[in-house]
Each structure stands twice: as structure tokens, then as C-alpha cells.
Coordinates of C-alpha atoms in Angstrom, one line a residue:
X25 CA -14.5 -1.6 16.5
X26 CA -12.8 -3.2 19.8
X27 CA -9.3 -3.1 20.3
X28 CA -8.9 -6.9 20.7
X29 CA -8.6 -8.6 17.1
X30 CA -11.4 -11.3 16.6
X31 CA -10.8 -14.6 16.3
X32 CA -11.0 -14.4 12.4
X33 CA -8.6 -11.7 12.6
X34 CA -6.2 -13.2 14.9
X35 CA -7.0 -16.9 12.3
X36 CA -6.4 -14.6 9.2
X37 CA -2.8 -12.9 10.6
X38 CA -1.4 -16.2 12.2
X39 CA -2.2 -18.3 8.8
X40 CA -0.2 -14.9 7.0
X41 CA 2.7 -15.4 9.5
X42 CA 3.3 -18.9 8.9
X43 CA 3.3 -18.7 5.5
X44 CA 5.2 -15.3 5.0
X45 CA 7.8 -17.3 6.9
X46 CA 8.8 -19.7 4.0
X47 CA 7.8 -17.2 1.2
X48 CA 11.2 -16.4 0.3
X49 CA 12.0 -20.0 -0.9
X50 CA 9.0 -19.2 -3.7
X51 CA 9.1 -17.7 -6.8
X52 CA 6.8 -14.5 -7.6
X53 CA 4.2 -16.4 -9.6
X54 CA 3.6 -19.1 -7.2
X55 CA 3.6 -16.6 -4.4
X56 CA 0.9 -15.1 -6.0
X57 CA -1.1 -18.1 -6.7
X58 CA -0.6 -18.7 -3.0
X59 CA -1.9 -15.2 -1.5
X60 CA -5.2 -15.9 -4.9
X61 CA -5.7 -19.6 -3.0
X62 CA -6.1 -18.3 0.6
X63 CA -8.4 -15.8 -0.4
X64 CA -6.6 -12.4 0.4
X65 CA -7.0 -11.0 -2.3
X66 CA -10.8 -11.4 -1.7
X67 CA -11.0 -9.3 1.5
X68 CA -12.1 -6.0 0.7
X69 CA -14.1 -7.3 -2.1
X70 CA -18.0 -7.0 -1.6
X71 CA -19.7 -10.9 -0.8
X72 CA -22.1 -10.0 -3.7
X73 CA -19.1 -9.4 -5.9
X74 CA -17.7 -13.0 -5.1
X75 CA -15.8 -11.9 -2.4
X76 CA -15.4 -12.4 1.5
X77 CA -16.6 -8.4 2.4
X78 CA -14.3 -7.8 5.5
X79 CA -13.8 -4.6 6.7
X80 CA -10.8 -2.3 6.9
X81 CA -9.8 -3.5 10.2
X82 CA -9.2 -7.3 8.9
X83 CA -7.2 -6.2 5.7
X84 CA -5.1 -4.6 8.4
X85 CA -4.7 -7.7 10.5
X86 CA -3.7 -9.5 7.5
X87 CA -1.1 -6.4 6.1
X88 CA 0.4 -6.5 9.6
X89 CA 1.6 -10.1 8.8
X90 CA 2.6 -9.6 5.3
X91 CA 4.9 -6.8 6.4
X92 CA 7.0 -9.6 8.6
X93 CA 8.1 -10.5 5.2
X94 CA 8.6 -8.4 3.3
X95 CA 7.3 -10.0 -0.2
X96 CA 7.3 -7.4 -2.8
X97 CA 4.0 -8.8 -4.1
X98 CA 1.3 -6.2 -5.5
X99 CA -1.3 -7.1 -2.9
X100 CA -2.1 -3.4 -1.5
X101 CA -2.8 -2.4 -5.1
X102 CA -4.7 -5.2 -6.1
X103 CA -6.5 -6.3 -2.9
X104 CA -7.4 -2.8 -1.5
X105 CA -6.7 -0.1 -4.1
X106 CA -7.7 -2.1 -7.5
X107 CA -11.0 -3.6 -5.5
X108 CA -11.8 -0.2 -3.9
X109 CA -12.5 1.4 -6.8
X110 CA -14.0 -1.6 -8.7
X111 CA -16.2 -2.1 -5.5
X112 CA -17.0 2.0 -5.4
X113 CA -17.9 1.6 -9.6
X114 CA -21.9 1.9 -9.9
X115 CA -21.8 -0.4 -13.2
X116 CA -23.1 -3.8 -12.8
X117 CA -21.6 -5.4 -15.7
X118 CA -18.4 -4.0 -15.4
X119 CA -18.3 -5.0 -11.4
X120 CA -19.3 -8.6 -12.6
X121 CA -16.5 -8.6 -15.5
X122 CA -13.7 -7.5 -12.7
X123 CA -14.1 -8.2 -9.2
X124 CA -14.8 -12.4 -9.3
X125 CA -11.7 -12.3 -11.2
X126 CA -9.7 -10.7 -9.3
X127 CA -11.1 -11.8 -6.0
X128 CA -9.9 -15.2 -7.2
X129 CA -6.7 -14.4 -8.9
X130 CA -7.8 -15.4 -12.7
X131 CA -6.9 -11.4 -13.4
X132 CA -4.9 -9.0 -12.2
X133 CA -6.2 -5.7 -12.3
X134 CA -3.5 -3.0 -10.7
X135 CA -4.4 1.0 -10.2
X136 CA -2.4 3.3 -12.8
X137 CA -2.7 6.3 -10.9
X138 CA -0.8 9.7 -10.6
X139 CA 1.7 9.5 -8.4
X140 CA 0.6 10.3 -4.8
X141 CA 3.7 12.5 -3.7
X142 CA 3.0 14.3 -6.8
X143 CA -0.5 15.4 -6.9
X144 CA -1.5 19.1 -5.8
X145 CA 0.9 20.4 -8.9
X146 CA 0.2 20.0 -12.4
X147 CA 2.0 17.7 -14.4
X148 CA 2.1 18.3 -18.2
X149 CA 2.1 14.5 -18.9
X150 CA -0.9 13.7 -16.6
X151 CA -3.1 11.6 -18.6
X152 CA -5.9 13.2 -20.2
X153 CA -9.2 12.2 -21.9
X154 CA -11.5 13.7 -24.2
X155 CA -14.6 12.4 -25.7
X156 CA -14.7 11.4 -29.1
X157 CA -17.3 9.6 -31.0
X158 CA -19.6 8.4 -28.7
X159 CA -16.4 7.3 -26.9
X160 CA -13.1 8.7 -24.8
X161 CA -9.4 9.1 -26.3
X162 CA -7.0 9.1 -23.4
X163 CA -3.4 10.5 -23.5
X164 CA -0.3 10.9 -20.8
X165 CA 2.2 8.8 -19.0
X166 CA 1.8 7.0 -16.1
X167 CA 5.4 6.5 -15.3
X168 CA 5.3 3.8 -12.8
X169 CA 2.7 1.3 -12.1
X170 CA 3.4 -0.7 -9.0
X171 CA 2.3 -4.2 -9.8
X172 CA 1.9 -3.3 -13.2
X173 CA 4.2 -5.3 -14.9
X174 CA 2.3 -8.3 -16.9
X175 CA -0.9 -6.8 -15.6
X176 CA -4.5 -8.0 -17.4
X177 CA -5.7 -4.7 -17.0
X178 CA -4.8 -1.1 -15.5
X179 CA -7.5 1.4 -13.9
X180 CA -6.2 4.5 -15.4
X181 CA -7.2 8.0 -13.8
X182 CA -7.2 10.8 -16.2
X183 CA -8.9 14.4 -16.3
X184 CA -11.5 14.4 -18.5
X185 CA -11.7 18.4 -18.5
X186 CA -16.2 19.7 -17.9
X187 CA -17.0 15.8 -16.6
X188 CA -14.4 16.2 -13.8
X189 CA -11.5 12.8 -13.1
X190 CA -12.5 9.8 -13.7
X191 CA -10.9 6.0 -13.7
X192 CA -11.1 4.1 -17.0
X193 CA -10.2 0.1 -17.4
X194 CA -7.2 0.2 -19.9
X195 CA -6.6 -3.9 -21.1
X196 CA -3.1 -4.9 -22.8
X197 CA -2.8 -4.1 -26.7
X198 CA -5.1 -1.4 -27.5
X199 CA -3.8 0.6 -30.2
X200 CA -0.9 3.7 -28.7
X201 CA -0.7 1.9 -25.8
X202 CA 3.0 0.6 -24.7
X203 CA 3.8 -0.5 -20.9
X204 CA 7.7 -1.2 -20.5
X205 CA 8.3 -3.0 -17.5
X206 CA 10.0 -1.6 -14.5
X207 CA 12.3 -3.0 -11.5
X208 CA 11.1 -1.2 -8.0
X209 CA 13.6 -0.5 -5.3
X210 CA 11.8 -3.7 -3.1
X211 CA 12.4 -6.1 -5.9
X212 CA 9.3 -6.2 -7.3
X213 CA 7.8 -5.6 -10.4
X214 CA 6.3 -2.4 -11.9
X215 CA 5.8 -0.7 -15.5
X216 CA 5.5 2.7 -17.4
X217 CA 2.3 3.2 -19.2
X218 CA 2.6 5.4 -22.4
X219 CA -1.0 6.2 -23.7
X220 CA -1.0 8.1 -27.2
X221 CA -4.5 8.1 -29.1
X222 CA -5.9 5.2 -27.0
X223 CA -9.7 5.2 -27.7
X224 CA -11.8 3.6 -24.9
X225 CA -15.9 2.7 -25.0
X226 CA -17.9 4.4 -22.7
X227 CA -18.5 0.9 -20.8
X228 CA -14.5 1.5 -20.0
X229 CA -15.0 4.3 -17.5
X230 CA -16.0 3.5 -14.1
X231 CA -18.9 4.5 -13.6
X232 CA -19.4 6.7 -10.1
X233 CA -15.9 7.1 -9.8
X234 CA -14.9 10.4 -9.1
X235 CA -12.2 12.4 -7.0
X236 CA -14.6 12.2 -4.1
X237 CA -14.8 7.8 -4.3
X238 CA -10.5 7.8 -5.6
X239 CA -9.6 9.7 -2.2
X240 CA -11.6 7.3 0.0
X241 CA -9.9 4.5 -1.5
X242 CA -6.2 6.0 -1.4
X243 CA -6.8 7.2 2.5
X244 CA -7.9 3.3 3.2
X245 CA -4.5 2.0 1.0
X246 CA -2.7 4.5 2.8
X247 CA -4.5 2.9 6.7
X248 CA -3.6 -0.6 5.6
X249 CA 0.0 0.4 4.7
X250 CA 0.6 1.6 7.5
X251 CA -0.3 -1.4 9.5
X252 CA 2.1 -3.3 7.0
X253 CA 4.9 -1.0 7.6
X254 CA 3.9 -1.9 11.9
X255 CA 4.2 -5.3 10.8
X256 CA 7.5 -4.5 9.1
X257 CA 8.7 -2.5 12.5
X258 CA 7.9 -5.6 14.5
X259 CA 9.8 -8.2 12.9
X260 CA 12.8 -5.6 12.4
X261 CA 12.9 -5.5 16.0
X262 CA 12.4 -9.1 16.7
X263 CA 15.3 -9.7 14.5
X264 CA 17.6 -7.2 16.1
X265 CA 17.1 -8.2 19.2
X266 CA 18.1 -11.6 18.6
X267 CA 21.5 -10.5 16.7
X268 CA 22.6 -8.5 19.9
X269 CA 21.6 -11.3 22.0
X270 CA 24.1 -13.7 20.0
X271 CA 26.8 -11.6 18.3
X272 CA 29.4 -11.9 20.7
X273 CA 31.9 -9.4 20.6
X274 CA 35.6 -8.6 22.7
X275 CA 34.5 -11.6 24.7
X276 CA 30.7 -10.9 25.4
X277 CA 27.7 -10.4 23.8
X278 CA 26.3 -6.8 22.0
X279 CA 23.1 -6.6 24.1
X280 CA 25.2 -6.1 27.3
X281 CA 26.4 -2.5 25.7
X282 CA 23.7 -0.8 27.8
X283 CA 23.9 2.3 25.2
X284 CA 22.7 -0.5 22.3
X285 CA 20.0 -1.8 25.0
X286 CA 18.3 2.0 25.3
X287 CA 18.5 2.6 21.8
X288 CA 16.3 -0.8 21.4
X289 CA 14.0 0.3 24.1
X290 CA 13.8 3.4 22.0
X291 CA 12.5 1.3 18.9
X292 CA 10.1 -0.4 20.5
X293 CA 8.3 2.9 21.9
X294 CA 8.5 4.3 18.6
X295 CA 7.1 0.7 17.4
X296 CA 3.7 0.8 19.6
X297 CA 3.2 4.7 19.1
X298 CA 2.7 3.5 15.4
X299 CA 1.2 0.8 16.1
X300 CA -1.1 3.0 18.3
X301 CA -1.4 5.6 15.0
X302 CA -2.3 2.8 12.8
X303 CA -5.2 1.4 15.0
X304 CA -6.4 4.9 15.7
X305 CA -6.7 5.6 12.3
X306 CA -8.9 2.5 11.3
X307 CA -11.3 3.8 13.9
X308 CA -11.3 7.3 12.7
X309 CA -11.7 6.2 8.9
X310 CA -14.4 4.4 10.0
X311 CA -16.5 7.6 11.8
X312 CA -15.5 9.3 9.2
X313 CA -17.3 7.1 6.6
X314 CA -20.0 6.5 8.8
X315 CA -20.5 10.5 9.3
X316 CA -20.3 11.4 5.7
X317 CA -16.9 13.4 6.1
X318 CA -14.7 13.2 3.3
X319 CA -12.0 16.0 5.2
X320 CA -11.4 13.9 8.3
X321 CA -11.4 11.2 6.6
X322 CA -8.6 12.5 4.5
X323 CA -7.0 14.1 7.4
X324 CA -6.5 10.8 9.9
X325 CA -5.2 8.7 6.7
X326 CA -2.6 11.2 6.1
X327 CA -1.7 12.1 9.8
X328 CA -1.2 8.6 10.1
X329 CA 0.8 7.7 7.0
X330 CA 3.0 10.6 7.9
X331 CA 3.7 9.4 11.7
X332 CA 3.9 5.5 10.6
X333 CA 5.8 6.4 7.8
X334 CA 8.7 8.2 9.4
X335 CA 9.0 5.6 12.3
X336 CA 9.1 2.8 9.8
X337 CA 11.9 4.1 7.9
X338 CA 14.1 5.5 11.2
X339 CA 13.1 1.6 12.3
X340 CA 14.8 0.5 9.5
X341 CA 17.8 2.3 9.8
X342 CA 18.6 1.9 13.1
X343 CA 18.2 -1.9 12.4
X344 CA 20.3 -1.9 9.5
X345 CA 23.2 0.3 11.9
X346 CA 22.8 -2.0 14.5
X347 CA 23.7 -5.3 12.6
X348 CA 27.0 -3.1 11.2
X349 CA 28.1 -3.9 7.8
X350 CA 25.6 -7.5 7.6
X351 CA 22.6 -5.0 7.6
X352 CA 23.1 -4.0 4.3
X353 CA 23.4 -7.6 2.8
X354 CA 20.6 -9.2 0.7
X355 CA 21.2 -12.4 2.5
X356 CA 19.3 -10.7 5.9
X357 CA 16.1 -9.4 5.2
X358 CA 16.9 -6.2 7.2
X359 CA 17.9 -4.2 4.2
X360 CA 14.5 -5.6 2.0
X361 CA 12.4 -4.5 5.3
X362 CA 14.1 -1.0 4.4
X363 CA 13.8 -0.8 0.6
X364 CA 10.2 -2.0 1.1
X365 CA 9.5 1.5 3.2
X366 CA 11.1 3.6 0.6
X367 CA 8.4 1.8 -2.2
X368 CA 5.9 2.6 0.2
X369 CA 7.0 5.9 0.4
X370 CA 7.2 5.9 -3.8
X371 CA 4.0 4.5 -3.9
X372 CA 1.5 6.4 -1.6
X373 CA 3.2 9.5 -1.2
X374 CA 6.4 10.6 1.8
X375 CA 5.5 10.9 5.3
X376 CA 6.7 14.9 4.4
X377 CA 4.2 15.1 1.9
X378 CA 1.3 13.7 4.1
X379 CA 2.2 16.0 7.2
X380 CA 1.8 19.2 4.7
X381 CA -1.7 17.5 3.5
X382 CA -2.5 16.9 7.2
X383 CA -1.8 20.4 8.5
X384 CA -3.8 21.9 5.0
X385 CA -6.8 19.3 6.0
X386 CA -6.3 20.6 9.7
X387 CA -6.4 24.8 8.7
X388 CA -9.3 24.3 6.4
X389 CA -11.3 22.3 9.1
X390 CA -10.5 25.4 11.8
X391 CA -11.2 27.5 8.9
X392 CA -15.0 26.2 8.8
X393 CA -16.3 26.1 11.9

């Protein structure tokens, strides 16, 4: 991968920009019909699956730009999560029943997965399946579903005991199945999933899906949301900058407080080392999937997320401090750019919890050779 976007890249992120810029004056359904039109949430989906098979490195052009916004629409779970495992599912017929659709927006399919900050300890509501007449009974809460609210149909991860985890396709109305929507922090939508008794076919589990093919697509969710959260960091700045340029106060403006100016210059360094993070990751992701290695694959994703993820949030903050008591105002988006970060953080897992996972990937790597 070079370190210059292509043109497509550079095409797909400025057409994101200009249109993230007027988002807000949009309501959440017709945002999402927007991002379905324009094809985004076709980007990570395979061309023989109906969809435009980029690669990592354009989902992150285009999450860079969406993180300007910030729009608390579900495209991460949808458009890289959701079509990761779809796309990583060895079932023809289920591939061609899910991915057009969702390439084009006609369903919405959103990952109901344990929560990431969460996994390593054992939860006693963590859903469950068993087989049962030629078919699988699944049990447990998921309780919160990014995305999930309104949903066509959830991709539910559950331990299935001797067959090891798997991912089943969970539609709207089965029998002991109730979702309860959910508001998230970023103003978005989520819900709880309560599954008692549900009984699935065996056509509802993904077939190939494992722990091995779940991980690859969280570490790539967790790569692209870290360029979002760059993206985020960028326009933060942007708009900081331009408040102390114009804020005028005891007769001139704030950016002449040379203490506020080296605070900004701070920000931006701590802006391009993630930025720098992000990139590197997409290229180590990359050898790592190209060499077969599941632990350093694992291991850039969440050194990454952990270094992104605490700039992006101290960012945040310092942006919010900076514009005094308008930072904390919904009428800026300032205060969204921060809430965003802290439903990334709900989502995918804290930057705390991905530096442990990075320095247990790093031990057991030293430990091996």
C-alpha cells in the first residue's frame, strides 16, 4: 500500500466531506438512504457479492471523512463488521440472501456481539446455543446493539459448547425474542436483545464463522475506527482553531495567549501521531493477512485502537476546554465529536482495555520464538 491515497480514495473522502457537511440538516432515515445511494455501504463487500470489493485502506479514506461529522449513523457495524462476517460466511445461499441487500441498503443487517471491553471474563448472560432437533436453541442477552434499533436482522455470536462460537442470523419476531430499543450516548440508536428459547435452522448459522474469522473482522472495525476517530481529531482542531482566531477577548483575540497557541501545537502532534498509528496499522493488518498471522494481526489492531483511542478522547477534551462553557453545548458539534469517542470506546472496547490485550499479544509472541 503507498502512503499517498489514490485518486478513488482521495474521489471517495472528498464526496464524504461535502456531504457530511450538510448532514446535520437530515433526518436519520434519509441519512441513511444517502450513505445506501452513494454506495458506502458497499465497500468492504466482495464484487461477486454485489458489492464494490475495496480494501481496508479505502473504507478508511471514507471513515476519515465521516468522522468530520460526526453522524451517529451505524455505518462501522453495518458496512465493515455486518459485511465482514457475511463476506467471511462459506454459505452460498445465505451470502446471496444478505450481502446484495445490504450492499444496497434494502436490509439492514447489524452485529449483536458480546461486548468488546467485556470479553476475556465470563459473563453468565452470554448467549448460548445448543442443538436441538436437527436445529440450534439460542439463549442470553445482548444488552446493547449499536445500530440495532429497527434492525431486519442481527448476527448473533453465541457459544455453542463441543462446536466452538459461532454467529447465527437472528430476524425480527421469532418466538422469545424481544429487542427494546436503546438511546446511545452519540445520539444514535441501539437495542437490547433478550433471546429465551429462540429456535434457529441450521441454514441460520454462518457457516465458517468461528472465533478465528470474528477476530479478523473486529481487529479491521477496530483499524477503520480509528481512522474515523483521526477524522474526528482533525475537524476538532480545525474548529478550534478558528474559535481562538475570532473570539476576541479583553480587547484581542484568544489565539494571541501564547500558552493557548502551544497547547494547539500540542493537539496537532498528538493528531498526526494517530494519524501515523492509524495508517501503520492498515499496513500491518494487511501483512498480517497476507502471512497467515492471526496474533499480529490482533496485536497492531489493538495497539492502535489503544493509541488512537486515548488521543481522540484527550482531543476532545481539550477542544471542548478551549471553547469554555460553548463546548459543552449541542448547538457546536464539539461536544457530539466527544460523545462519539466515548460510543466508540462502548462499542469496540477502551483504549485501557486494548493496551492490556496488546501487551498479552506482545508476551505471548516473545514467549514463542
Amino acid at each position: 500500500m503507498s502512503l499517498e491515497r489514490t485518486t478513488e480514495q482521495r474521489l471517495l473522502a472528498d464526496a464524504a466531506t461535502r456531504w457530511i457537511a450538510d448532514a446535520d440538516t437530515l433526518g436519520a432515515e434519509a441519512r441513511w438512504r444517502a450513505i445506501a445511494g452513494f454506495g458506502w455501504l458497499a465497500v468492504l463487500v466482495p464484487e461477486a457479492d454485489g458489492g464494490l470489493g475495496r480494501d481496508l485502506a479505502d473504507a478508511c479514506a471514507l471513515a476519515e471523512a465521516l468522522g468530520a461529522g460526526p453522524a451517529p449513523d451505524p455505518w462501522l457495524p453495518v458496512a465493515v463488521q455486518a459485511a465482514g462476517l457475511l463476506a467471511a460466511c462459506t454459505d452460498a445461499a445465505l451470502r446471496a440472501r444478505w450481502l446484495p441487500a445490504l450492499a444496497d441498503g434494502a436490509l439492514r443487517v447489524v452485529p449483536a456481539t458480546h461486548e468488546r471491553g467485556g470479553r476475556g471474563r465470563a459473563r453468565a448472560d452470554a448467549t448460548r446455543a445448543r442443538r436441538d432437533a436437527g436445529g440450534w436453541v439460542l439463549d442470553g442477552i445482548e444488552r446493547t446493539v449499536p445500530g440495532g434499533d429497527g434492525a431486519d436482522a442481527w448476527l448473533v455470536a453465541a457459544v455453542t459448547g463441543d462446536e466452538g462460537p459461532a454467529v447465527f442470523v437472528v430476524t425480527p419476531g421469532l418466538p422469545g425474542l424481544r429487542a427494546t430499543s436503546v438511546d446511545t450516548v452519540d445520539g444514535g440508536r441501539a437495542c437490547r436483545l433478550d433471546l429465551e428459547g429462540v429456535r434457529l435452522g441450521d441454514d441460520a448459522r454462518l457457516a465458517g464463522v468461528g472465533a478465528a474469522e470474528s477476530a479478523r473482522v473486529d481487529d479491521r472495525a477496530l483499524v477503520v475506527a480509528c481512522a474515523e476517530s483521526v477524522g474526528s481529531m482533525d475537524a476538532l482542531l480545525r474548529e478550534t482553531v478558528a474559535y481562538l482566531r475570532t473570539r476576541v477577548q479583553f480587547g484581542r483575540p484568544l489565539a494571541a495567549n501564547q500558552a493557548l497557541r502551544h497547547r494547539v501545537a500540542d493537539l496537532a502532534i498528538a493528531l498526526e501521531e494517530a494519524r501515523s498509528a492509524a495508517l501503520a496499522a492498515v499496513l500491518a493488518l494487511e501483512d498480517a493477512a497476507r502471512g497467515g498471522d492471526d496474533r499480529a494481526h490482533a496485536r497492531a489492531a489493538a495497539g492502535a485502537r489503544a493509541k488512537v483511542g486515548a488521543v481522540a478522547r484527550r482531543v476532545a477534551e481539550e477542544a471542548i476546554q478551549l471553547h469554555g462553557g460553548m463546548g459543552v453545548t449541542d448547538e457546536l458539534r464539539i461536544a457530539r465529536h466527544l460523545k462519539r469517542q466515548l460510543a466508540l470506546d462502548a462499542m469496540l472496547g477502551s483504549p485501557d482495555w486494548h493496551l492490556r490485550r496488546h501487551a498479552t499479544l506482545r508476551t505471548a509472541t516473545e514467549t514463542t520464538r
